[in-house]
Tab-separated table of C-alpha atoms and ligand atoms in Angstrom:
chain	number	residue	atom	x	y	z
H	15	MET	CA	-7.055	21.537	-9.031
H	16	ASP	CA	-10.403	19.285	-9.755
H	17	ILE	CA	-10.680	16.701	-6.804
H	18	THR	CA	-12.802	13.776	-7.328
H	19	LEU	CA	-16.442	14.426	-4.972
H	20	GLU	CA	-18.794	12.586	-3.893
H	21	GLY	CA	-22.195	12.700	-5.670
H	22	SER	CA	-23.573	14.239	-2.737
H	23	GLU	CA	-21.278	16.747	-2.817
H	24	MET	CA	-22.575	20.002	-4.279
H	25	GLU	CA	-23.814	21.475	-1.034
H	26	SER	CA	-27.200	21.294	-0.216
H	27	ALA	CA	-29.624	23.777	1.711
H	28	THR	CA	-29.043	21.792	4.866
H	29	GLU	CA	-25.067	22.491	4.346
H	30	ALA	CA	-25.915	26.193	3.510
H	31	ALA	CA	-27.536	26.546	6.290
H	32	ALA	CA	-25.035	24.878	8.912
H	33	ARG	CA	-21.867	26.943	6.958
H	34	SER	CA	-24.191	29.978	8.458
H	35	GLY	CA	-24.147	29.149	11.833
H	36	ASP	CA	-27.663	26.911	11.863
H	37	ARG	CA	-26.686	24.503	14.671
H	38	SER	CA	-29.239	22.093	13.827
H	39	ALA	CA	-27.965	21.869	10.190
H	40	TRP	CA	-25.114	20.944	11.988
H	41	THR	CA	-26.671	18.235	13.996
H	42	GLU	CA	-28.334	16.959	11.196
H	43	LEU	CA	-25.200	16.709	9.080
H	44	ILE	CA	-22.832	14.966	11.662
H	45	ALA	CA	-26.113	12.584	12.170
H	46	ARG	CA	-25.911	11.788	8.752
H	47	HIS	CA	-22.023	11.745	7.964
H	48	ASN	CA	-20.529	10.749	10.810
H	49	ARG	CA	-20.281	7.435	9.756
H	50	ARG	CA	-18.312	7.830	6.584
H	51	VAL	CA	-15.648	9.822	8.664
H	52	MET	CA	-15.478	7.103	11.162
H	53	LEU	CA	-14.836	4.628	8.705
H	54	ALA	CA	-12.422	6.534	6.788
H	55	LEU	CA	-10.562	6.872	9.605
H	56	LEU	CA	-11.061	3.082	10.662
H	57	ALA	CA	-9.353	1.971	7.241
H	58	GLN	CA	-6.176	4.280	8.029
H	59	GLY	CA	-6.023	1.790	11.199
H	60	VAL	CA	-6.961	4.362	13.799
H	61	LEU	CA	-8.890	2.500	16.269
H	62	PRO	CA	-12.036	3.114	17.721
H	63	ALA	CA	-12.178	5.155	20.532
H	64	GLN	CA	-9.184	7.090	18.467
H	65	ALA	CA	-11.395	7.530	15.711
H	66	LYS	CA	-14.093	9.328	17.470
H	67	GLU	CA	-12.389	11.535	18.881
H	68	MET	CA	-10.964	12.450	15.791
H	69	ALA	CA	-14.133	12.388	14.064
H	70	GLN	CA	-15.888	14.842	16.776
H	71	GLU	CA	-12.388	16.771	16.665
H	72	ALA	CA	-12.991	17.290	12.724
H	73	TRP	CA	-16.412	18.483	12.814
H	74	LEU	CA	-15.545	21.087	15.962
H	75	ARG	CA	-13.221	22.288	13.565
H	76	LEU	CA	-15.798	22.771	10.625
H	77	ILE	CA	-18.659	24.234	13.298
H	78	THR	CA	-15.511	26.693	14.306
H	79	GLN	CA	-14.478	27.266	10.611
H	80	ALA	CA	-17.771	28.255	9.529
H	81	ASP	CA	-18.765	30.261	12.100
H	82	ALA	CA	-15.099	32.385	11.266
H	83	GLN	CA	-16.573	32.762	8.103
H	84	LYS	CA	-13.252	29.996	6.562
H	85	LEU	CA	-15.771	28.165	4.753
H	86	ALA	CA	-16.338	29.085	1.289
H	87	ARG	CA	-18.436	25.962	0.374
H	88	LEU	CA	-19.620	22.787	3.046
H	89	GLU	CA	-19.745	19.378	1.004
H	90	LEU	CA	-19.998	16.328	2.815
H	91	PRO	CA	-19.248	13.953	3.727
H	92	GLY	CA	-16.002	14.702	1.771
H	93	LEU	CA	-14.672	17.635	3.698
H	94	ALA	CA	-15.704	16.312	7.354
H	95	ILE	CA	-13.392	12.750	6.218
H	96	ARG	CA	-10.108	15.166	4.441
H	97	GLN	CA	-10.542	17.119	7.914
H	98	ALA	CA	-10.553	13.968	10.127
H	99	LEU	CA	-7.623	12.241	7.966
H	100	PHE	CA	-5.918	15.625	8.189
H	101	LEU	CA	-6.070	15.017	12.033
H	102	ALA	CA	-5.099	11.462	12.243
H	103	ARG	CA	-2.324	12.240	10.047
H	104	SER	CA	-0.828	14.760	11.968
H	105	GLU	CA	-1.486	12.838	14.599
H	106	ALA	CA	0.234	9.787	13.027
H	107	ARG	CA	3.367	12.350	12.563
H	108	LYS	CA	3.821	13.986	15.959
H	109	PRO	CA	2.195	11.541	18.484
H	110	GLY	CA	1.165	13.260	21.605
H	111	GLN	CA	1.168	16.226	20.735
H	112	GLN	CA	-1.595	18.756	19.308
H	113	THR	CA	-1.868	19.102	15.849
H	114	GLU	CA	-1.543	22.479	14.293
H	115	SER	CA	-3.361	25.149	14.852
H	116	LEU	CA	-5.900	24.944	11.317
H	117	ASP	CA	-7.035	28.268	9.550
H	118	GLU	CA	-8.595	26.333	6.816
H	119	VAL	CA	-9.639	23.163	6.037
H	120	PRO	CA	-6.548	20.785	4.263
H	121	GLU	CA	-6.855	20.346	0.734
H	122	ALA	CA	-7.320	16.718	-0.513
H	123	PHE	CA	-4.995	13.909	-0.396
H	124	GLY	CA	-4.888	13.148	-3.405
H	125	GLU	CA	-8.107	12.982	-5.500
H	126	SER	CA	-10.727	10.656	-3.399
H	127	PRO	CA	-11.406	12.107	0.149
H	128	GLU	CA	-11.211	8.645	1.116
H	129	THR	CA	-8.068	6.781	0.495
H	130	ALA	CA	-8.198	4.210	-2.538
H	131	PHE	CA	-7.724	1.262	-1.366
H	132	PHE	CA	-8.178	-0.961	-4.280
H	133	ASP	CA	-7.510	0.284	-7.817
H	134	ARG	CA	-9.933	1.311	-10.353
H	135	GLU	CA	-10.093	-2.311	-12.186
H	136	ARG	CA	-10.568	-3.785	-9.341
H	137	LEU	CA	-13.750	-1.621	-8.610
H	138	GLN	CA	-14.961	-1.304	-12.280
H	139	LYS	CA	-15.198	-5.425	-11.667
H	140	ALA	CA	-17.275	-4.641	-8.741
H	141	HIS	CA	-19.023	-2.613	-9.935
H	142	GLU	CA	-19.681	-5.158	-12.854
H	143	ARG	CA	-20.331	-8.352	-10.767
H	144	LEU	CA	-22.557	-5.923	-9.200
H	145	GLN	CA	-24.749	-4.788	-12.236
H	146	GLU	CA	-25.201	-8.525	-12.413
H	147	LEU	CA	-26.950	-9.235	-8.724
H	148	ALA	CA	-30.421	-9.367	-8.501
H	149	PRO	CA	-32.070	-5.883	-9.284
H	150	GLY	CA	-33.637	-6.293	-5.567
H	151	ALA	CA	-30.823	-7.004	-3.756
H	152	ARG	CA	-29.074	-4.302	-6.230
H	153	ALA	CA	-31.412	-1.714	-5.244
H	154	VAL	CA	-30.827	-2.171	-1.616
H	155	PHE	CA	-27.153	-2.195	-1.484
H	156	GLU	CA	-26.884	1.117	-4.028
H	157	LYS	CA	-29.078	3.121	-1.341
H	158	LEU	CA	-27.245	1.943	1.325
H	159	TYR	CA	-23.842	2.725	-0.403
H	160	GLY	CA	-24.503	5.501	-2.435
H	161	ASP	CA	-26.019	9.165	-2.335
H	162	PRO	CA	-27.847	9.835	-0.360
H	163	GLN	CA	-26.751	7.063	1.719
H	164	LEU	CA	-30.230	5.753	3.343
H	165	SER	CA	-29.639	4.065	7.107
H	166	HIS	CA	-31.069	0.037	7.158
H	167	ALA	CA	-33.919	1.536	8.623
H	168	GLU	CA	-34.526	4.046	5.796
H	169	VAL	CA	-34.308	1.267	2.941
H	170	ALA	CA	-35.769	-1.414	4.934
H	171	ALA	CA	-38.927	1.060	5.036
H	172	ARG	CA	-38.861	2.303	1.303
H	173	VAL	CA	-38.671	-0.992	0.097
H	174	GLY	CA	-40.436	-3.173	2.679
H	175	LEU	CA	-38.478	-5.340	3.932
H	176	SER	CA	-37.551	-5.988	7.248
H	177	VAL	CA	-34.343	-4.216	8.699
H	178	GLN	CA	-32.945	-7.859	9.257
H	179	ARG	CA	-33.505	-8.457	5.681
H	180	VAL	CA	-31.809	-4.878	4.828
H	181	ARG	CA	-28.286	-6.528	6.373
H	182	GLN	CA	-29.050	-9.657	5.238
H	183	ILE	CA	-28.757	-8.327	1.715
H	184	VAL	CA	-25.749	-6.078	2.654
H	185	CYS	CA	-23.892	-9.226	3.951
H	186	GLU	CA	-24.631	-11.007	0.560
H	187	VAL	CA	-23.619	-8.556	-1.717
H	188	ARG	CA	-20.934	-7.879	0.124
H	189	LYS	CA	-19.844	-11.195	0.328
H	190	VAL	CA	-20.193	-11.448	-3.731
H	191	LEU	CA	-18.032	-7.844	-4.215
H	192	ARG	CA	-15.025	-8.771	-1.283
H	193	ALA	CA	-14.426	-11.853	-3.605
H	194	GLU	CA	-14.295	-9.860	-6.557
H	195	LEU	CA	-12.240	-7.538	-5.101
H	196	GLU	CA	-9.963	-9.647	-3.376
H	197	THR	CA	-9.605	-12.079	-5.951
H	198	GLN	CA	-7.665	-9.839	-8.095
H	199	ARG	CA	-4.956	-9.103	-5.583
Z	14	MET	CA	-6.034	-11.454	28.341
Z	15	ILE	CA	-7.564	-12.363	25.117
Z	16	ASN	CA	-8.265	-15.934	24.607
Z	17	LYS	CA	-10.119	-15.314	21.394
Z	18	HIS	CA	-10.281	-13.722	18.472
Z	19	LEU	CA	-13.365	-11.784	17.018
Z	20	VAL	CA	-15.033	-13.663	14.299
Z	21	ALA	CA	-15.136	-11.733	10.719
Z	22	ASP	CA	-18.657	-11.671	10.796
Z	23	ILE	CA	-18.910	-9.753	14.036
Z	24	VAL	CA	-16.062	-7.086	12.311
Z	25	GLU	CA	-18.241	-7.052	9.427
Z	26	GLN	CA	-21.647	-6.452	11.683
Z	27	TYR	CA	-19.642	-3.348	13.017
Z	28	VAL	CA	-18.894	-1.758	9.717
Z	29	ILE	CA	-21.993	-1.955	8.437
Z	30	GLY	CA	-23.512	-0.447	11.631
Z	31	ALA	CA	-25.852	-3.611	12.883
Z	32	LEU	CA	-24.535	-4.226	16.127
Z	33	ASP	CA	-26.286	-3.347	19.550
Z	34	ALA	CA	-24.574	-0.652	21.612
Z	35	GLU	CA	-22.925	-3.908	23.815
Z	36	SER	CA	-21.400	-5.447	21.487
Z	37	ALA	CA	-20.189	-2.969	19.124
Z	38	ARG	CA	-18.347	-2.021	22.642
Z	39	PHE	CA	-17.302	-5.198	22.998
Z	40	VAL	CA	-15.450	-5.172	19.673
Z	41	GLU	CA	-14.164	-1.817	20.328
Z	42	GLY	CA	-12.334	-3.124	23.505
Z	43	HIS	CA	-11.035	-6.420	22.131
Z	44	VAL	CA	-9.421	-4.630	18.864
Z	45	ALA	CA	-8.088	-2.023	21.122
Z	46	GLN	CA	-5.784	-4.620	22.919
Z	47	CYS	CA	-5.405	-6.904	19.914
Z	48	ALA	CA	-3.532	-6.092	16.978
Z	49	PRO	CA	-4.971	-9.198	14.670
Z	50	CYS	CA	-8.302	-8.387	15.752
Z	51	ALA	CA	-7.492	-4.432	14.652
Z	52	LYS	CA	-6.122	-5.686	11.373
Z	53	LEU	CA	-9.286	-7.085	10.223
Z	54	LEU	CA	-11.150	-4.676	11.500
Z	55	GLN	CA	-9.339	-1.754	9.567
Z	56	GLU	CA	-9.312	-4.540	6.710
Z	57	GLU	CA	-13.148	-4.616	7.014
Z	58	ALA	CA	-13.383	-0.430	7.005
Z	59	ALA	CA	-11.187	-0.157	4.026
Z	60	LEU	CA	-13.560	-2.708	2.357
Z	61	GLU	CA	-16.767	-0.478	3.346
Z	62	VAL	CA	-14.915	2.653	1.789
Z	63	ALA	CA	-14.268	0.954	-1.499
Z	64	LEU	CA	-17.655	-0.293	-1.899
Z	65	HIS	CA	-18.793	3.180	-1.446
Z	66	GLU	CA	-16.621	3.997	-4.545
Z	67	VAL	CA	-18.163	0.913	-6.166
Z	68	VAL	CA	-21.382	2.349	-6.058
Z	69	ARG	CA	-19.880	5.699	-7.047
Z	70	ARG	CA	-17.838	4.111	-10.248
Z	71	LYS	CA	-21.800	3.244	-11.517
Z	72	LYS	CA	-22.663	7.044	-11.499
Z	73	VAL	CA	-19.435	7.870	-13.811
Z	74	VAL	CA	-20.254	4.921	-16.391
Z	75	SER	CA	-24.218	6.049	-16.292
Z	76	LEU	CA	-22.884	9.723	-17.046
Z	77	ASN	CA	-20.559	8.924	-19.841
Z	78	SER	CA	-23.173	6.285	-21.406
Z	79	ARG	CA	-25.941	9.132	-21.456
Z	80	ARG	CA	-23.766	11.502	-23.013
Z	81	ARG	CA	-22.730	9.564	-25.661
Z	82	ARG	CA	-26.314	9.207	-26.082
Z	83	ILE	CA	-26.754	12.466	-26.957
Z	84	GLY	CA	-23.456	12.379	-28.878
Z	85	ALA	CA	-21.292	14.496	-26.917
Z	86	VAL	CA	-17.857	13.760	-27.036
Z	87	VAL	CA	-16.734	12.203	-23.790
Z	88	ALA	CA	-13.483	11.816	-21.453
Z	89	SER	CA	-13.349	7.630	-20.532
Z	90	ALA	CA	-15.119	6.639	-17.543
Z	91	ALA	CA	-11.390	6.931	-15.671
Z	92	ALA	CA	-10.544	10.404	-17.531
Z	93	ALA	CA	-14.620	11.895	-16.041
Z	94	LEU	CA	-13.639	10.526	-12.520
Z	95	ALA	CA	-10.098	11.909	-12.701
Z	96	ALA	CA	-11.454	15.545	-13.499
Z	97	GLY	CA	-14.087	15.486	-10.781
Z	98	LEU	CA	-17.582	15.066	-13.158
Z	99	VAL	CA	-19.045	13.030	-10.613
Z	100	LEU	CA	-20.316	16.462	-9.557
Z	101	VAL	CA	-22.090	17.001	-12.477
Z	102	PHE	CA	-24.360	14.551	-12.179
Z	103	SER	CA	-25.181	12.622	-9.717
Z	104	ILE	CA	-28.088	13.592	-8.305
Z	105	GLU	CA	-30.307	10.600	-8.060
Z	106	GLY	CA	-32.267	8.698	-5.541
Z	107	GLU	CA	-34.669	9.922	-2.960
Z	108	PRO	CA	-34.165	13.004	-0.677
Z	109	PRO	CA	-32.808	12.482	2.397
Z	110	PRO	CA	-35.162	11.620	5.357
Z	111	ALA	CA	-36.836	14.642	7.343
Z	112	ALA	CA	-34.448	16.622	9.799
Z	113	GLN	CA	-34.406	15.633	12.748
Z	114	PRO	CA	-32.863	18.589	14.802
Z	115	LYS	CA	-31.388	18.798	17.970
Z	116	LEU	CA	-29.805	21.128	19.855
Z	117	ARG	CA	-29.931	22.476	23.420
Z	118	HIS	CA	-29.413	25.716	25.216
Z	119	CYS	CA	-27.848	25.624	28.477
Z	120	VAL	CA	-26.852	29.360	28.645
Z	121	ASP	CA	-28.265	29.933	31.986
Z	122	GLN	CA	-24.634	29.729	34.263
Z	123	SER	CA	-26.379	27.854	37.422
Z	124	THR	CA	-27.359	24.864	35.313
Z	125	ALA	CA	-24.711	24.842	32.076
Z	126	SER	CA	-22.708	21.791	33.747
Z	127	GLU	CA	-25.354	19.421	33.970
Z	128	CYS	CA	-27.418	20.769	30.893
Z	129	ILE	CA	-24.625	20.266	28.873
Z	130	SER	CA	-23.635	16.665	30.109
Z	131	GLN	CA	-27.153	15.548	29.677
Z	132	GLY	CA	-26.910	16.912	26.072
Z	133	GLN	CA	-23.816	14.914	25.949
Z	134	PHE	CA	-25.321	11.545	27.147
Z	135	ASP	CA	-28.770	12.700	24.980
Z	136	GLY	CA	-25.942	13.033	21.594
Z	137	VAL	CA	-27.244	16.408	21.166
Z	138	ILE	CA	-25.358	20.018	20.553
Z	139	THR	CA	-25.460	22.035	23.036
Z	140	ILE	CA	-24.927	25.822	23.353
Z	141	GLY	CA	-22.998	26.518	26.565
Z	142	PRO	CA	-23.188	30.122	28.551
Z	143	ASP	CA	-19.799	31.255	26.457
Z	144	ARG	CA	-22.140	30.272	23.339
Z	145	GLU	CA	-19.765	27.811	21.692
Z	146	PRO	CA	-21.186	25.040	20.315
Z	147	ILE	CA	-20.296	21.512	22.356
Z	148	ILE	CA	-20.466	18.386	19.855
Z	149	PRO	CA	-21.962	15.016	21.494
Z	150	ARG	CA	-19.618	12.474	22.253
Z	151	TYR	CA	-20.140	9.717	20.387
Z	152	ASP	CA	-19.254	7.071	22.763
Z	153	VAL	CA	-22.951	7.175	23.542
Z	154	THR	CA	-23.629	5.353	20.224
Z	155	PRO	CA	-20.992	2.763	19.935
Z	156	GLY	CA	-19.786	1.181	16.629
Z	157	VAL	CA	-19.858	3.183	13.111
Z	158	GLY	CA	-23.742	2.230	12.577
Z	159	PRO	CA	-26.528	4.982	10.942
P	16	ZN	ZN1	-8.278	-10.974	18.659
């Protein structure tokens, strides 16, 4: 069954290199995608300390699976998020026990690798609201939340703003979209 | 003993990755022992996840409008999303910034332990004497920031 995949989820050259054992490629991918893995765990109510452990464990398992040639494709961040959420759920089911050994990456839990917290109508409304924002603010926001996902510093450099201003914009847009998502509750 | 709860702003700054290491550790320490603030963090993280979906949604819509322009029969945005069509078209934007490979070999038995510890601290993957990769622990970079 098909699952909904991230825009970035076609295997990149870096992902292919990582899958065939290139450790520097792994390092680059972890640096780029670990934030999304962490957010997915935090959004499930996992506390930061545990989330860091689980994210780390998820990456380690992916590397181990790749080394054992058990990964047909490596598409990030979705695969790492699914692995991390699987660990979180295993942990929740069996507190204090080791999770079972994983020979394969678990299947998706539902259609998205990240649990949908808001229904599609709300997301669509928020999307429409986003379109109404000033083009500059929207561009900054889309670079930060789109694919490939860029850091604040990278976006600041590309749009010629300070990092501080980029963060202000993020908070302003977040405020608007938060209101949009929450008024629909 | 917790006297004051976290203000929403600092939790937001944490999830968007804007806090310095010390402030991030403060947030993490607080939520570890305060259920209401842990809940606030969870909500902010959930919003952050949703915002990625909001931006992704745009791409579904633009696929469909493009397809309409060329007269193809398309499903609704929702159906496209359900079918995983996001895969097809969402390659836009800029190339990722240059890679900064960080890998350290710590294969010399006599210095491996120290080398691996330093690697953990520096946030690099180390390869130990047994050739197994050791992933850096992320608590050297608190917060979830990019
Ligand atoms: Zn509190």
